[in-house]
Coordinates of C-alpha atoms in Angstrom, one line a residue:
P7 CA -28.7 33.3 -35.7
E8 CA -28.3 32.0 -39.2
A9 CA -26.4 35.2 -40.3
C10 CA -24.1 35.0 -37.3
A11 CA -23.4 31.3 -38.0
Y12 CA -22.6 32.3 -41.6
Y13 CA -20.2 35.1 -40.5
A14 CA -18.4 32.7 -38.2
S15 CA -18.1 30.0 -40.8
F16 CA -16.9 32.5 -43.4
A17 CA -14.2 33.9 -41.0
A18 CA -13.1 30.3 -40.2
W19 CA -12.9 29.5 -43.9
I20 CA -10.7 32.6 -44.7
A21 CA -8.5 31.7 -41.6
V22 CA -8.0 28.2 -42.9
C23 CA -7.0 29.4 -46.3
A24 CA -4.6 31.9 -44.9
A25 CA -3.0 29.3 -42.6
R26 CA -2.7 26.8 -45.4
L27 CA -1.1 29.4 -47.7
C28 CA 1.7 29.9 -45.2
R29 CA 2.7 26.3 -45.7
V30 CA 2.4 25.9 -49.4
G31 CA 5.1 27.2 -51.7
A32 CA 4.7 29.5 -54.7
G33 CA 3.7 27.9 -57.9
K34 CA 1.9 25.0 -56.4
V35 CA -1.6 24.0 -57.7
E36 CA -3.0 24.0 -54.1
R37 CA -1.8 27.5 -53.5
G38 CA -3.5 28.8 -56.7
F39 CA -6.7 26.9 -55.8
L40 CA -6.7 28.5 -52.3
V41 CA -6.0 32.0 -53.5
A42 CA -8.7 31.8 -56.2
A43 CA -11.2 30.3 -53.8
A44 CA -10.6 33.0 -51.2
A45 CA -10.9 35.7 -53.8
G46 CA -14.2 34.2 -55.1
S47 CA -15.5 33.9 -51.5
L48 CA -14.8 37.5 -50.8
G49 CA -16.2 38.7 -54.1
G50 CA -19.4 36.6 -53.8
N51 CA -20.4 38.2 -50.5
T52 CA -22.7 40.8 -52.1
F53 CA -25.1 41.1 -49.2
T54 CA -23.4 44.4 -48.3
T55 CA -24.1 45.7 -51.8
K56 CA -27.7 44.6 -51.6
A57 CA -28.2 46.1 -48.2
A58 CA -26.7 49.5 -49.4
S59 CA -28.9 49.4 -52.5
E60 CA -31.9 48.6 -50.3
L61 CA -31.2 51.7 -48.2
L62 CA -31.0 53.8 -51.3
A63 CA -34.2 52.3 -52.7
S64 CA -36.1 52.9 -49.5
G65 CA -34.9 56.5 -49.4
A66 CA -35.9 57.1 -53.0
A67 CA -39.4 55.5 -52.5
D68 CA -40.1 57.7 -49.5
P69 CA -41.0 61.3 -50.7
E70 CA -40.5 62.7 -47.2
C71 CA -37.0 61.3 -47.0
D72 CA -34.6 64.1 -48.0
G73 CA -31.2 62.3 -48.4
C74 CA -31.8 60.1 -45.3
P75 CA -29.8 57.1 -46.6
F76 CA -26.7 59.4 -46.9
R77 CA -27.2 60.6 -43.3
S78 CA -27.0 57.0 -41.9
P79 CA -23.5 55.7 -41.0
A80 CA -24.8 52.2 -41.9
F81 CA -24.9 53.1 -45.6
Y82 CA -21.3 54.3 -45.6
L83 CA -20.2 51.2 -43.6
L84 CA -21.9 48.9 -46.1
A85 CA -20.6 50.7 -49.1
G86 CA -17.1 50.7 -47.7
C87 CA -17.3 46.9 -47.0
T88 CA -18.4 46.4 -50.6
A89 CA -15.5 48.4 -52.0
A90 CA -13.0 46.6 -49.7
T91 CA -14.1 43.1 -50.5
A92 CA -14.4 43.7 -54.2
S93 CA -10.9 45.3 -54.4
T94 CA -9.4 42.5 -52.3
A95 CA -11.0 39.9 -54.5
L96 CA -9.7 41.4 -57.7
L97 CA -6.2 41.8 -56.2
L98 CA -6.1 38.2 -55.2
L99 CA -7.3 37.1 -58.6
G100 CA -4.6 39.1 -60.2
L101 CA -2.0 37.5 -58.0
V102 CA -3.1 34.0 -58.8
L103 CA -3.2 34.7 -62.5
R104 CA 0.5 35.5 -62.4
E105 CA 1.4 31.9 -61.5
H106 CA -1.4 29.7 -62.9
D107 CA -3.5 29.3 -66.1
A108 CA -6.4 31.7 -66.5
L109 CA -8.8 28.8 -67.2
F110 CA -8.1 27.2 -63.9
A111 CA -7.9 30.4 -61.8
I112 CA -11.1 32.0 -63.2
T113 CA -13.1 28.8 -63.0
V114 CA -12.3 28.4 -59.3
Y115 CA -12.9 32.0 -58.7
S116 CA -16.3 31.9 -60.4
G117 CA -17.3 28.8 -58.7
F118 CA -16.7 30.1 -55.2
Y119 CA -18.2 33.4 -56.2
I120 CA -21.4 31.6 -57.0
L121 CA -21.2 29.5 -53.9
S122 CA -20.5 32.4 -51.6
G123 CA -23.3 34.5 -53.1
A124 CA -25.8 31.6 -52.8
L125 CA -25.0 31.0 -49.1
S126 CA -24.9 34.7 -48.1
G127 CA -28.1 35.4 -49.9
N128 CA -30.0 32.6 -48.2
F129 CA -28.5 32.9 -44.7
V130 CA -27.9 36.6 -44.4
M131 CA -30.5 38.2 -46.6
D132 CA -33.0 35.3 -46.0
E133 CA -33.9 34.9 -49.6
K134 CA -35.1 31.4 -49.1
R135 CA -38.2 32.6 -47.1
G136 CA -41.4 31.8 -48.8
R137 CA -39.8 29.5 -51.4
P138 CA -41.4 26.1 -52.2
A139 CA -39.5 23.0 -51.2
A140 CA -39.1 21.8 -54.8
S141 CA -37.5 25.1 -55.7
L142 CA -35.1 25.0 -52.7
A143 CA -34.2 21.4 -53.6
A144 CA -33.4 22.3 -57.2
Y145 CA -31.4 25.3 -55.9
C146 CA -29.3 23.0 -53.6
A147 CA -28.8 20.5 -56.4
S148 CA -27.4 23.3 -58.7
V149 CA -25.0 24.4 -55.9
G150 CA -23.9 20.8 -55.5
V151 CA -23.2 20.6 -59.3
V152 CA -20.9 23.6 -58.9
L153 CA -19.1 21.9 -56.0
L154 CA -18.7 18.7 -58.0
G155 CA -17.2 20.7 -60.9
L156 CA -14.7 22.4 -58.6
A157 CA -13.7 19.0 -57.2
V158 CA -13.1 17.5 -60.7
L159 CA -11.2 20.6 -61.7
G160 CA -9.0 20.5 -58.7
L161 CA -8.2 16.8 -59.1
G162 CA -7.5 17.2 -62.8
E163 CA -5.0 20.1 -62.2
R164 CA -3.3 18.1 -59.4
G165 CA -2.9 15.2 -61.7
E166 CA -1.5 17.4 -64.5
G167 CA 0.9 19.0 -62.1
A168 CA 2.2 15.6 -61.0
G169 CA 2.6 14.5 -64.6
A170 CA 4.5 17.6 -65.5
A171 CA 6.9 17.1 -62.6
A172 CA 7.5 13.5 -63.6
A173 CA 8.2 14.6 -67.1
R174 CA 10.8 17.1 -65.9
R175 CA 12.5 14.5 -63.7
P176 CA 15.6 13.0 -65.5
S177 CA 15.2 9.4 -66.6
Y178 CA 18.8 8.4 -65.6
E179 CA 20.5 8.0 -62.3
P180 CA 23.5 10.2 -61.6
L181 CA 26.8 8.3 -61.5
S182 CA 28.8 8.0 -58.4
D183 CA 32.4 9.3 -58.2
E184 CA 33.9 5.8 -58.6
A185 CA 31.7 4.9 -61.5
G186 CA 32.5 8.2 -63.2
A187 CA 36.2 7.6 -62.8
A188 CA 36.0 4.1 -64.1
G189 CA 34.1 5.3 -67.2
A190 CA 36.6 8.0 -67.9
V191 CA 39.5 5.4 -67.8
R192 CA 37.6 3.0 -70.1
G193 CA 36.9 5.9 -72.5
G194 CA 40.6 6.9 -72.5
R195 CA 41.8 3.4 -73.3
A196 CA 39.3 3.0 -76.1
A197 CA 40.5 6.3 -77.6
Q198 CA 44.1 5.2 -77.4
R199 CA 43.3 1.9 -79.2
E200 CA 41.5 3.8 -82.0
W201 CA 44.5 6.1 -82.4
S202 CA 47.0 3.2 -82.6
G203 CA 44.8 1.5 -85.2
A204 CA 44.7 4.7 -87.3
R205 CA 48.5 5.0 -87.2
Q206 CA 49.0 1.4 -88.3
T207 CA 46.6 1.9 -91.2
A208 CA 48.2 5.1 -92.3
G209 CA 51.7 3.4 -92.2
S210 CA 50.6 0.5 -94.5
L211 CA 49.3 2.8 -97.2
P212 CA 51.6 3.3 -100.3
W213 CA 52.6 7.0 -100.3
R214 CA 53.9 8.7 -103.4
T215 CA 57.0 10.8 -103.1

């Protein structure tokens, strides 16, 4: 039941990311965060890798098993899922690195990679069985620190994006057509007065013949 709940939650998370990405334009901080988070979530689901390796280990430990892991379709299914998720995660990471800083993208990717691996390991592979309560509490606290760091990073990047947009915004207001025409007339009159003053000054100078 826990594994099925994890599968459903993971599918819902990927669907939410995909739906949100359809509404966010390219170059936005939120888009980079979602793409990196989805990539890390896919890459962190290493339970398929562990299950395939367990099949290989069980086959190697059994002397009477002559290539039995390779005869099972489950092994090829798990290995194929591992290759597909890892390739998709790297592809998404490459896409987000085109538009955003590597420090931001890789940090988000690594954080969700750790988080996804922790959740899948406990709910799918049941690695929490037999662990003392103190160990589980420390484990949850460490995952909470990862989430807190991701939140701080996301808020910081959003603030920097807003500051950069404000810096690129012009500090003046565009003139209307009437104001622009009036300014042009005033400028023409000022230039005409300067030209008349220059002519009078030139006429008063004693020129040698």
